[in-house]
Short mmCIF file of C-alpha atoms (C1' of nucleotides) in Angstrom, two decimals:
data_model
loop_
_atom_site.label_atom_id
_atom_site.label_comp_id
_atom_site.label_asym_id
_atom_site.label_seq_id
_atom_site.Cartn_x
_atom_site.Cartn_y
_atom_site.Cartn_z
CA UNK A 1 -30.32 7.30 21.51
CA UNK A 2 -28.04 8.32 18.93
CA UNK A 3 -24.06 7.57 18.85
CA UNK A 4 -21.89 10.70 19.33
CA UNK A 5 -19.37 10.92 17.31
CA UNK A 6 -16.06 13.56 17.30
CA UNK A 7 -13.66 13.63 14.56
CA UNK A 8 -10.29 14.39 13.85
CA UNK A 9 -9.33 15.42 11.02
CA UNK A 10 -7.09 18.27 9.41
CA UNK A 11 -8.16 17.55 6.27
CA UNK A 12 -11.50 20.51 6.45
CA UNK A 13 -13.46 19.12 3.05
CA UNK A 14 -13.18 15.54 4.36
CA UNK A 15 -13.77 17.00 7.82
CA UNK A 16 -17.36 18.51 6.73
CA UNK A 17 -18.43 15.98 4.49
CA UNK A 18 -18.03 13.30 7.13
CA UNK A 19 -20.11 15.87 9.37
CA UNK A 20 -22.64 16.10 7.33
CA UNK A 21 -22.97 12.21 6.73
CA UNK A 22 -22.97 11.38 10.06
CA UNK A 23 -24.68 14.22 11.61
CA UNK A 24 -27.22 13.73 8.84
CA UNK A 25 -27.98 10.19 9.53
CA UNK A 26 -30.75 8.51 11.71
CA UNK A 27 -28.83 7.15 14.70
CA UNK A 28 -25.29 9.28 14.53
CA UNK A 29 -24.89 12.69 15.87
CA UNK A 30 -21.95 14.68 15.25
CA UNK A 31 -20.38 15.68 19.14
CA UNK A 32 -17.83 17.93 17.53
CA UNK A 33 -15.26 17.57 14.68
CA UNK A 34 -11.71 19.44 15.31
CA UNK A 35 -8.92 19.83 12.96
CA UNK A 36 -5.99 18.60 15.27
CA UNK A 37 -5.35 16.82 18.55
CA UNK A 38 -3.58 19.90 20.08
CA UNK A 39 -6.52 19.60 22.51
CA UNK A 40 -7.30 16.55 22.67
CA UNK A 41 -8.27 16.22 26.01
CA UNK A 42 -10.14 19.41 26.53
CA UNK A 43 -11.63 18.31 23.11
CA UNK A 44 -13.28 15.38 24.44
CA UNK A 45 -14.40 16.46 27.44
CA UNK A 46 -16.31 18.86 25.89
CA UNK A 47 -17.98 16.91 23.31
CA UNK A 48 -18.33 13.82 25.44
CA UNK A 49 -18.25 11.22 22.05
CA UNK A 50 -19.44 7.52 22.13
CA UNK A 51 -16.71 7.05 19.13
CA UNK A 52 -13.65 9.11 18.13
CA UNK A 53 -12.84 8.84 14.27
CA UNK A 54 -9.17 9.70 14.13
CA UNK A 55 -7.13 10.67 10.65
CA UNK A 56 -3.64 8.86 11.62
CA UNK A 57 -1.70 11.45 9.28
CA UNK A 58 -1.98 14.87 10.67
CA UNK A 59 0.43 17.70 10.93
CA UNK A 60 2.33 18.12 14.14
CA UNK A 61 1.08 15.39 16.91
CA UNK A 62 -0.20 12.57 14.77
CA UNK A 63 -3.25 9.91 15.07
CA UNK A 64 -1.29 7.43 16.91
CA UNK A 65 0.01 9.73 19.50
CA UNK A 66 -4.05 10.82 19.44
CA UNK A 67 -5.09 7.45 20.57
CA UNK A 68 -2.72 6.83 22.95
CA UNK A 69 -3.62 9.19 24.99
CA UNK A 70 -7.45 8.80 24.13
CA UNK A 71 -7.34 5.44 25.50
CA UNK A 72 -5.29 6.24 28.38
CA UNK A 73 -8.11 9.22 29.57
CA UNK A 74 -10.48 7.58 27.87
CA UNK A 75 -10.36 3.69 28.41
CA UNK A 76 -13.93 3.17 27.24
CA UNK A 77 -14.38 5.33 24.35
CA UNK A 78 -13.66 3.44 20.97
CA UNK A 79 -11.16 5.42 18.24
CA UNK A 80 -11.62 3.95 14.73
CA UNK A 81 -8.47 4.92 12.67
CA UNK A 82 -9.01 6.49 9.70
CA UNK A 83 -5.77 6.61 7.11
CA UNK A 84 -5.00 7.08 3.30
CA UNK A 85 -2.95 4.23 2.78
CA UNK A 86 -2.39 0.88 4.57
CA UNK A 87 0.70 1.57 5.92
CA UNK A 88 2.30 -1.53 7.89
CA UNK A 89 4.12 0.48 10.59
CA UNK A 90 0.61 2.79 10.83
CA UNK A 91 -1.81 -0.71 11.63
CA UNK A 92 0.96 -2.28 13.62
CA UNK A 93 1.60 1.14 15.68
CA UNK A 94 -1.97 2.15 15.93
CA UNK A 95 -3.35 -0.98 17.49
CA UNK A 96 -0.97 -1.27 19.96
CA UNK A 97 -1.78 2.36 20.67
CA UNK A 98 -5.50 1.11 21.19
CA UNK A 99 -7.38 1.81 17.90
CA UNK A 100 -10.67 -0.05 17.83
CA UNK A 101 -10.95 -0.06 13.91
CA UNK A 102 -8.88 0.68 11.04
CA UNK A 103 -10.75 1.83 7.76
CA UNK A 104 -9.88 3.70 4.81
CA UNK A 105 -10.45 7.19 3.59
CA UNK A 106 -11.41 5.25 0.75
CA UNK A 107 -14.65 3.58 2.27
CA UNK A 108 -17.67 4.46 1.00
CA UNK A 109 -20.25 6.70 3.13
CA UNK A 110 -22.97 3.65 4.09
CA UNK A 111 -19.61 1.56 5.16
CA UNK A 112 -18.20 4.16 7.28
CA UNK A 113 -21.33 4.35 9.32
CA UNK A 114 -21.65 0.37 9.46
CA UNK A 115 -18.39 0.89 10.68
CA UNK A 116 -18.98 3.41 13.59
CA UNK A 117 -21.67 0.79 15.16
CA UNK A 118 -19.65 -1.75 15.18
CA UNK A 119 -17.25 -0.01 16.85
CA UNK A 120 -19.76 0.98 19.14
CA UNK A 121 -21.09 -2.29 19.76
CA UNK A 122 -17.49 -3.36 20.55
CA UNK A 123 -15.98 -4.23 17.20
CA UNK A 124 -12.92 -3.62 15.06
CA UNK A 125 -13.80 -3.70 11.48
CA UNK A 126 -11.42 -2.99 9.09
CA UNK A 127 -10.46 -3.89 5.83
CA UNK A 128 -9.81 -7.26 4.55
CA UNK A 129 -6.15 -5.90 3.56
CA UNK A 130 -5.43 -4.54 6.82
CA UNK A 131 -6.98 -7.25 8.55
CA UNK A 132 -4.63 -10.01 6.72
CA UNK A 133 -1.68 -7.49 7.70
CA UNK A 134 -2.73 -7.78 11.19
CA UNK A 135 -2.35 -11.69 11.17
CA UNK A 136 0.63 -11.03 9.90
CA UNK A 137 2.06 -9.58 12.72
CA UNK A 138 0.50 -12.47 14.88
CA UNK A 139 1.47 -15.56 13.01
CA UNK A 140 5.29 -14.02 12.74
CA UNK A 141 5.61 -13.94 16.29
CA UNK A 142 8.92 -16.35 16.32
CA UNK A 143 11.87 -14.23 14.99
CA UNK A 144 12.82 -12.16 17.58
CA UNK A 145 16.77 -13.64 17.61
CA UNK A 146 18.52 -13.86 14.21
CA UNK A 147 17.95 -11.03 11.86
CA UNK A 148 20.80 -11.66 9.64
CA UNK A 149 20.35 -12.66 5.78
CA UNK A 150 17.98 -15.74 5.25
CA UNK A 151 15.13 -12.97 5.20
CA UNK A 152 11.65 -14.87 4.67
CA UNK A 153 10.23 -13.46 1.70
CA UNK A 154 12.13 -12.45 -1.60
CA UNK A 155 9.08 -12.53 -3.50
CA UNK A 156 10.99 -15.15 -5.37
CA UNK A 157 13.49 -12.19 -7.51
CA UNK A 158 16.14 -13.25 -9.57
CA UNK A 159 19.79 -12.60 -8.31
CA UNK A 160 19.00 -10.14 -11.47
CA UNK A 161 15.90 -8.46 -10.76
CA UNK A 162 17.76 -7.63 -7.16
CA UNK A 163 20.35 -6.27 -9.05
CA UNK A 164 18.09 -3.79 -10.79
CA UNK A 165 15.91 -3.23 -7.72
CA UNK A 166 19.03 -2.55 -6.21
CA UNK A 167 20.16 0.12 -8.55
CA UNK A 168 16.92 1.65 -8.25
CA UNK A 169 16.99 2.11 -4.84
CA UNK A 170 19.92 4.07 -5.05
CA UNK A 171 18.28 6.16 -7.51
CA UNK A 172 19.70 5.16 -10.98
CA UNK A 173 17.34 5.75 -14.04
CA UNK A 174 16.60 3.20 -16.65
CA UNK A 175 19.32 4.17 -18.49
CA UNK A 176 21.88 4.38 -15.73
CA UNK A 177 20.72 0.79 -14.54
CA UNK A 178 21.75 -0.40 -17.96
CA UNK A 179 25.09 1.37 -17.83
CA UNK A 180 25.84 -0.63 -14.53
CA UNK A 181 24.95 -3.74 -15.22
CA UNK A 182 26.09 -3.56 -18.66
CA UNK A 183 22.72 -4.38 -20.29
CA UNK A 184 20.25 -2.65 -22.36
CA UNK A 185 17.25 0.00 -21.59
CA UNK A 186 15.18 -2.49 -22.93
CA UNK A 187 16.25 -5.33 -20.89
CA UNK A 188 16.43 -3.35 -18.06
CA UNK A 189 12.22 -2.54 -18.69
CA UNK A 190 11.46 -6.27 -18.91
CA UNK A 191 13.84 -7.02 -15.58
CA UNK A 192 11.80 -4.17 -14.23
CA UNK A 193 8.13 -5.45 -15.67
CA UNK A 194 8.82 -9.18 -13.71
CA UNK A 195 9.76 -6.98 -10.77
CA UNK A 196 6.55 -5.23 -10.93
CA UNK A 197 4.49 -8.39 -11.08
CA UNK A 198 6.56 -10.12 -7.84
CA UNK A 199 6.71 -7.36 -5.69
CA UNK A 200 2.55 -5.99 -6.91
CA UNK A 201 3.76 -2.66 -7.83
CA UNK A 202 2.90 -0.19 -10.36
CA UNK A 203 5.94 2.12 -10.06
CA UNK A 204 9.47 2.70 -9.37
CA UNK A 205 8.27 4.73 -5.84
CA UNK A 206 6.13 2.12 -4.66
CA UNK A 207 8.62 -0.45 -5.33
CA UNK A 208 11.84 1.19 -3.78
CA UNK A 209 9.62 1.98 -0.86
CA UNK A 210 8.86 -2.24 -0.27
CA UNK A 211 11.93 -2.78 -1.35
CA UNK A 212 13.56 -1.12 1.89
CA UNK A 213 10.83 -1.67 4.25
CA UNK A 214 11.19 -5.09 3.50
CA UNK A 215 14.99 -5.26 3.25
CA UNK A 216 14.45 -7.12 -0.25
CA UNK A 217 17.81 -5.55 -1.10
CA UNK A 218 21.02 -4.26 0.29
CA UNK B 1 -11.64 -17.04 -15.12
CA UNK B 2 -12.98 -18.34 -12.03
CA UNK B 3 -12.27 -18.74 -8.09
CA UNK B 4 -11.80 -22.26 -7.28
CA UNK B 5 -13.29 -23.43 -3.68
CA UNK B 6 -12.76 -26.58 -2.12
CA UNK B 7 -14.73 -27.18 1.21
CA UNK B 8 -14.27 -29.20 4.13
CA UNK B 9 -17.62 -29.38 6.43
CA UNK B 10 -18.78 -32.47 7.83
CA UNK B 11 -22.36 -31.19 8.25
CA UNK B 12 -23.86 -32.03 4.80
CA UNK B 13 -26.64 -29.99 4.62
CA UNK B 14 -24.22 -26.89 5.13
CA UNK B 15 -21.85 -28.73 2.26
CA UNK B 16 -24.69 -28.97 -0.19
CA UNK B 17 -25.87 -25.48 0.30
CA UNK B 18 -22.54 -23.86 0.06
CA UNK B 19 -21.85 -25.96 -3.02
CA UNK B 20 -24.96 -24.60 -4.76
CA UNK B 21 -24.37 -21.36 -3.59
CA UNK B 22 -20.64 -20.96 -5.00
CA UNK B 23 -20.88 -23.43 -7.88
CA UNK B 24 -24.02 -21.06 -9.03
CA UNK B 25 -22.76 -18.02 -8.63
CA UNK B 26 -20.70 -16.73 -11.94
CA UNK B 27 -17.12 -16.20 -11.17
CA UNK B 28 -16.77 -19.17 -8.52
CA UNK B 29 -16.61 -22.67 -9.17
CA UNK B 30 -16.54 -25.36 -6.49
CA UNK B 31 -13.19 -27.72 -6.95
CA UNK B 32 -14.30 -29.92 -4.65
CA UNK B 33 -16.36 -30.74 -1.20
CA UNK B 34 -15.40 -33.37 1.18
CA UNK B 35 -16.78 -34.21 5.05
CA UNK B 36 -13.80 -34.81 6.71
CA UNK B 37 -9.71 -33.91 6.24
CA UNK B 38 -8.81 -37.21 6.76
CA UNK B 39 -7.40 -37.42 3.05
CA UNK B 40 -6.79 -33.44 3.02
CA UNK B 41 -3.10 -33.28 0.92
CA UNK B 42 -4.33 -35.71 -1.87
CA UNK B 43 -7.81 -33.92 -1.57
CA UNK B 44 -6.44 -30.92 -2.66
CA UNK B 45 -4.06 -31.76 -5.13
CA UNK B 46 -6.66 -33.42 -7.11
CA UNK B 47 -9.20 -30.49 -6.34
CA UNK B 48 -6.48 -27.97 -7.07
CA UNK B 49 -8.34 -25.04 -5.16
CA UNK B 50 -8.03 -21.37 -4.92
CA UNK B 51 -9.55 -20.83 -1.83
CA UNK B 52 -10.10 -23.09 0.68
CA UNK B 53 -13.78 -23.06 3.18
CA UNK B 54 -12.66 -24.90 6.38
CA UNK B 55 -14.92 -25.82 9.23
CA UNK B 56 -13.14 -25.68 12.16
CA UNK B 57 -15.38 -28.07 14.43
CA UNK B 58 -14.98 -31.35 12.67
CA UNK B 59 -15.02 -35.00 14.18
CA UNK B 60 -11.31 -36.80 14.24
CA UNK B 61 -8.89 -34.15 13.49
CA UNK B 62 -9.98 -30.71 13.09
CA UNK B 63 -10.04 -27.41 10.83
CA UNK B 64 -7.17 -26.24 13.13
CA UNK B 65 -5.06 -29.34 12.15
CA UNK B 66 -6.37 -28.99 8.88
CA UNK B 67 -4.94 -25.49 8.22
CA UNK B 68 -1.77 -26.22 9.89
CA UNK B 69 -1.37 -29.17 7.27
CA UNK B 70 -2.77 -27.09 4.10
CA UNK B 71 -0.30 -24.18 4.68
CA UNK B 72 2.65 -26.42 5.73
CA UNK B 73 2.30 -28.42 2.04
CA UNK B 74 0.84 -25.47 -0.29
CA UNK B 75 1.29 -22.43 1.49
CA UNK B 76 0.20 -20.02 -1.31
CA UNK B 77 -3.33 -21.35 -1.04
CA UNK B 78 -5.59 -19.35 1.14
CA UNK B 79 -7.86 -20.60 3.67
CA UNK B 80 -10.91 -19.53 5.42
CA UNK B 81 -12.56 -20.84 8.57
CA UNK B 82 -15.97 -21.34 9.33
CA UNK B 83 -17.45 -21.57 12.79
CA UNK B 84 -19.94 -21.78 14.39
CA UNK B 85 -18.77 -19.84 17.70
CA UNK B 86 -16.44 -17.05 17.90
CA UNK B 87 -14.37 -19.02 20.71
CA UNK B 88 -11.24 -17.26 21.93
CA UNK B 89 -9.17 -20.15 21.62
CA UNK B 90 -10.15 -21.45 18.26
CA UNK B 91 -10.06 -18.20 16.75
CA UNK B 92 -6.13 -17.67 18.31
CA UNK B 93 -4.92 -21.08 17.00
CA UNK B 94 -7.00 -20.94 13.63
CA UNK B 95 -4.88 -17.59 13.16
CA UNK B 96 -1.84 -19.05 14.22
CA UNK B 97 -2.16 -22.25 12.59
CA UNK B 98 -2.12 -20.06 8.97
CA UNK B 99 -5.48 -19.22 8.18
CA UNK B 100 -6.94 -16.02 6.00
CA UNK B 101 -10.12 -15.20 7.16
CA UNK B 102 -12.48 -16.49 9.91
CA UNK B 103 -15.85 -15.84 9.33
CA UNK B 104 -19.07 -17.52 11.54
CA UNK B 105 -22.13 -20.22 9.25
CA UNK B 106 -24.39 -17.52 9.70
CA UNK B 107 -22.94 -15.46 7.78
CA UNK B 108 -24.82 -14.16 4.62
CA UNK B 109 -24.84 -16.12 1.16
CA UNK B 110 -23.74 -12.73 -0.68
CA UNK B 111 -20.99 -11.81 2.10
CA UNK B 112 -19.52 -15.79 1.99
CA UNK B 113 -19.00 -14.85 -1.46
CA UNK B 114 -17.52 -11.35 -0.99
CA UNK B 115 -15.41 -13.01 1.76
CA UNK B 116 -14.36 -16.01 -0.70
CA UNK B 117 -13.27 -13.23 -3.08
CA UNK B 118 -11.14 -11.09 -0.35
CA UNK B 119 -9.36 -14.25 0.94
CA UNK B 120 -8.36 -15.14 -2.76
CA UNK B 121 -7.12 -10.91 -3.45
CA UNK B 122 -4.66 -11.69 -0.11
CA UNK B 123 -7.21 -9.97 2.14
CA UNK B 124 -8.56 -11.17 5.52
CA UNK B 125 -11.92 -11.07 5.85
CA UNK B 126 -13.21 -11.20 8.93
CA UNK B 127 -16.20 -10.81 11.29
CA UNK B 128 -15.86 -7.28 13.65
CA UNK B 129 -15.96 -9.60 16.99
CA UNK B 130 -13.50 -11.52 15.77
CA UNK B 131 -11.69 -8.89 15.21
CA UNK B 132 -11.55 -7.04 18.21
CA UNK B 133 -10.17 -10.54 19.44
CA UNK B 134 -7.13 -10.83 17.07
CA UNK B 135 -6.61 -6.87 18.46
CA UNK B 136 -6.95 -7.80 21.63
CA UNK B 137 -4.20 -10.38 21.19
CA UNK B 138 -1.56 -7.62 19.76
CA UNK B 139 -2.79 -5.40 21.91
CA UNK B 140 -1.91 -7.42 25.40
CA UNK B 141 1.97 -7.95 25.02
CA UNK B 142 2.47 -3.67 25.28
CA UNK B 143 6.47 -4.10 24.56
CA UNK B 144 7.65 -1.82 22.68
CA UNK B 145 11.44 -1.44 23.12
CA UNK B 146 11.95 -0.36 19.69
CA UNK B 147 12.42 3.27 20.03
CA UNK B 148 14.51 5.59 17.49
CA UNK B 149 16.10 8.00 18.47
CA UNK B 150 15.53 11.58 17.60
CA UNK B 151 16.93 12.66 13.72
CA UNK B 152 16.98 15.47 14.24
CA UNK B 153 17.49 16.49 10.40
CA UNK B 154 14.23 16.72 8.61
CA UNK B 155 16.52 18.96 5.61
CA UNK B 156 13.21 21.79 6.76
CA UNK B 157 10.48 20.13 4.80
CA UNK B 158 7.25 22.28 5.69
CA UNK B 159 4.30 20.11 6.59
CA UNK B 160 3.12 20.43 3.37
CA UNK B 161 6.48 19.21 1.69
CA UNK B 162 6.44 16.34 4.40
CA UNK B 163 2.79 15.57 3.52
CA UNK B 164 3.43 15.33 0.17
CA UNK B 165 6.47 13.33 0.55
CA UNK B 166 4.79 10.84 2.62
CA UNK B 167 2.37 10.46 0.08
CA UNK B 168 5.30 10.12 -2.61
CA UNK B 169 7.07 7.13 -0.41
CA UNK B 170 3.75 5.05 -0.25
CA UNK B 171 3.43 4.93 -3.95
CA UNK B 172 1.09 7.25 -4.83
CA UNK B 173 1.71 9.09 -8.24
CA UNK B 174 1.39 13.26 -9.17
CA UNK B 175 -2.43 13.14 -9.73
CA UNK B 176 -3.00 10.55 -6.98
CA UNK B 177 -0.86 12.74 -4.45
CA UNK B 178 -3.09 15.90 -6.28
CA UNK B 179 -6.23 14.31 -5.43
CA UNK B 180 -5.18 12.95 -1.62
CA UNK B 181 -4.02 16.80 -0.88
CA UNK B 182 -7.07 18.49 -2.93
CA UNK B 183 -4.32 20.79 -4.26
CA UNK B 184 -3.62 20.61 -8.51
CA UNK B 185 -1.81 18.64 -9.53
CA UNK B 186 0.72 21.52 -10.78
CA UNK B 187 1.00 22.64 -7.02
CA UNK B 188 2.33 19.09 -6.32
CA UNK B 189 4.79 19.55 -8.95
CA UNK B 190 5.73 23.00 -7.30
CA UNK B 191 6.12 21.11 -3.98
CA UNK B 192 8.15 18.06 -5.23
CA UNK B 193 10.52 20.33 -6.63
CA UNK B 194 11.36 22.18 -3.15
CA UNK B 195 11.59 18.72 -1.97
CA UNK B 196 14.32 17.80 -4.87
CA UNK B 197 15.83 20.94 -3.79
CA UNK B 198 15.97 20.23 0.18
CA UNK B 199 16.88 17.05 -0.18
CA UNK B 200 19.34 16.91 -2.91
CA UNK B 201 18.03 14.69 -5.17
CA UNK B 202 16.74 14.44 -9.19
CA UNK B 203 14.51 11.80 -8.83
CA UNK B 204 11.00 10.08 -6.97
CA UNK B 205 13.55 7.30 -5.89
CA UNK B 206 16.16 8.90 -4.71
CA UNK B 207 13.64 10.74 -2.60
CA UNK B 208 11.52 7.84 -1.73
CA UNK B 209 14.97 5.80 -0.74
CA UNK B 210 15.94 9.07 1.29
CA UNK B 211 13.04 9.48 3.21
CA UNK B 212 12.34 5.98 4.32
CA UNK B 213 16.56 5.07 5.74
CA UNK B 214 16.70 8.67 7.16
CA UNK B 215 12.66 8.40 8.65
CA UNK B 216 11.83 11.99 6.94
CA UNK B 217 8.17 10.54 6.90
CA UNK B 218 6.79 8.41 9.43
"C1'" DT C 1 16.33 -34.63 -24.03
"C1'" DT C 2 12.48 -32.12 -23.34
"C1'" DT C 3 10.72 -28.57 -20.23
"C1'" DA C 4 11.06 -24.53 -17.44
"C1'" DT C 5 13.42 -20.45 -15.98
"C1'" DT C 6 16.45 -16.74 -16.62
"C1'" DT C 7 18.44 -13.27 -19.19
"C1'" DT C 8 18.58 -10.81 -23.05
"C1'" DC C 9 16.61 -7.53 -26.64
"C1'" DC C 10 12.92 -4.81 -29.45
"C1'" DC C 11 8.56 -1.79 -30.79
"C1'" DC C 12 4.60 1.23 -30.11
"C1'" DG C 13 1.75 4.46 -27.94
"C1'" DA C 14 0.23 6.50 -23.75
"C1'" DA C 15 1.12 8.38 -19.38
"C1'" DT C 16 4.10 10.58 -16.20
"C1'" DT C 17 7.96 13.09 -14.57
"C1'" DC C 18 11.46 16.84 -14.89
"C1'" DG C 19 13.67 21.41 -15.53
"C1'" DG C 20 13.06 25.99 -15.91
"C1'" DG C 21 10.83 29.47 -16.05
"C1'" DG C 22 6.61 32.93 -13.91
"C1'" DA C 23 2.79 34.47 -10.79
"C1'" DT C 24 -0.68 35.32 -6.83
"C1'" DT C 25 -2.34 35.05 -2.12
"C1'" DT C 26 -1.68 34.56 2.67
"C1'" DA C 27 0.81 34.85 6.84
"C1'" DC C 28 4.53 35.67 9.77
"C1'" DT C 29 8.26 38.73 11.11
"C1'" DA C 30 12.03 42.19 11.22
"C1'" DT D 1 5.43 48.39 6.50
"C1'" DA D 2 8.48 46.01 3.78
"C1'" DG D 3 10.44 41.51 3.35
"C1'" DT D 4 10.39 36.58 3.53
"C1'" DA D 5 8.50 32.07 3.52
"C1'" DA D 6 4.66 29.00 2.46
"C1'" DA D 7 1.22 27.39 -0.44
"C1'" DT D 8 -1.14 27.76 -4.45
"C1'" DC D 9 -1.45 27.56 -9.73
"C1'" DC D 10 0.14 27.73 -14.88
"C1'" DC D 11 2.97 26.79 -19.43
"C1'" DC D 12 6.39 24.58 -22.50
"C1'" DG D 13 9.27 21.10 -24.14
"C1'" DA D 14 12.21 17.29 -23.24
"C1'" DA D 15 13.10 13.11 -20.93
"C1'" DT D 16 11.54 9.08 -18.74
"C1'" DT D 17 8.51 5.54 -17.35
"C1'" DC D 18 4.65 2.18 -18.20
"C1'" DG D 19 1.73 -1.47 -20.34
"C1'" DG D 20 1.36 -4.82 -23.49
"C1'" DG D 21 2.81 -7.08 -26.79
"C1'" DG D 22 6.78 -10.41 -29.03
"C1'" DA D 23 11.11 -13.14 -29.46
"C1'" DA D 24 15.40 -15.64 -28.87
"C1'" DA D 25 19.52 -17.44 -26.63
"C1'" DA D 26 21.50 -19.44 -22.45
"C1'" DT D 27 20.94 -22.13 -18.26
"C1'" DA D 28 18.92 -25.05 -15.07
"C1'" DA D 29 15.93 -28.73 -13.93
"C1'" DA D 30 13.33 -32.91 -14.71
#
DNA sequence: TTTATTTTCCCCGAATTCGGGGATTTACTA
DNA sequence: TAGTAAATCCCCGAATTCGGGGAAAATAAA
């Protein structure tokens, strides 16, 4: 008997590919894929699924509020968690909410179904990243009082390389960074290359964006 | 250059054959294998290991200990467990205790390796019982007092804008966000510059910094 | 006093972003 | 039905960032 699967997913190309996959493979059957969670309940009813794949970023009600109130209709029926990017907040929020698996819109075709029988079976794959993300949240259990400075992990920055991650974050350029701290561009590039390497970036967004997540700075 | 393993397993047979296996396969080299952790700091400082394979069931003091010990005096090395049960307990205080990954002995040859390899990239490789256990454990204490309170100023990003904002705040560059959004990568120009616009800035950073302290993007 | 680490500066070429235009299609609304 | 907003796509040229080198002085640590 095959697994029934409903998606959703606003995304229509990804929507019909992963219909076609699944529908098209021995042991999957495709229950009924729907572009948002507007309803969700109706939705499911109809289509009666063994396992929900849920996009977490859609327009309007998103995948987290989706499984929340999947799992609190539908105790039984797994919701794997599809996403673009391994967002901390995202895996932290969307297990709580109940999600069953975690996978990215990444994974390849043969994984994805691997990944809807294990759900099935009673599972929670996910991906190695997301899965050392959610020990994360499990061996940090012991902070809730102090939240002052002495924050855990500085990646090891210089009292420089916070300086310049600090001007960035307030949106100074290169050049305007140098101005500040009365250096040149070109130091400012190599304070910004070591920055790079400590915080595993690749580019000013991605490294303001852990920089204030992570309260680095500031 | 390649991955180096030290193992602790006091079942030799198991020893031997993971030896071979690693210590044969190009890209891994085995550092060093010992039966017990009774000599585990000077063990490793003379093995100087990348990755370390842990059994958790050993005689005297166990994995459990063991990781405790290993990420207390070199935290940056990564270990995985090996069991032979998925036991609720073990697998809680293995995951407390520090380690990486937690993966059973009958586990594959070829997915030991691929596991060795995620552990040493900072991933957690795990199997999909376990974890649906580690979930489980998150997914238990439902507290979530945490609740902020309604911006109401979103600056009247369309979903579109927001989308492609998001995509902009978790790193991803014009021809990533292109690809993500199956739009060109000239329409995401079009967008980020009603974004600039709404939110009054020149810059990915200032945006970026913007949308993550005033929670434009979730 | 060696040995790191930090801070500073430079070059080149490739890739990416930015500003300032313009344009079409669709959809909602006054 | 005309008008507006949203979403899509295109071009040019200038500015900026990025990766991968190298190098040297000033501190800090061993």
């Amino acid at each position: 008997m095959a697994i029934r699967v409903t998606i959703f997913d606003d995304n229509k190309k990804l929507l019909d590919s992963l219909d076609i996959l699944i529908d098209g493979s021995p042991g999957f059957q495709i229950a009924g894929t729907f572009p948002n969670i507007s309803n969700l309940i109706a939705d499911i009813e109809k289509s009666q699924p063994d396992v929900i794949l849920m996009d977490i970023e859609m327009p309007g009600m998103n995948g987290i509020e989706g499984v929340k109130i999947v799992k609190k209709h539908f105790p039984k029926i797994n919701v794997m968690m599809q996403t673009a990017f391994e967002n901390d907040e995202h895996v932290f929020e969307a297990i709580c909410a109940g999600a069953s698996g975690y996978i990215l819109k990444s994974t390849s075709p043969s994984r994805i179904l691997e990944c809807i029988v294990e759900v099935y079976q009673g599972g929670s794959p996910m991906s190695p990243t997301v899965a050392r993300k959610v020990l994360g949240f499990l061996q940090t259990p012991k902070k809730e009082p102090n939240l002052s400075n002495e924050n855990k992990d500085d990646y090891n920055l210089t009292n420089r390389e916070k300086e310049v991650l600090s001007c960035l974050v307030n949106g100074l350029s290169y050049k305007m960074i140098a101005d500040q701290c009365n250096i040149t561009y070109e130091t400012v590039r190599s304070h910004m290359k070591k920055i790079y390497e400590k915080l595993h970036v690749v580019s000013m967004t991605e490294a303001v964006a852990k920089a204030i997540n992570q309260k680095i700075v500031m």
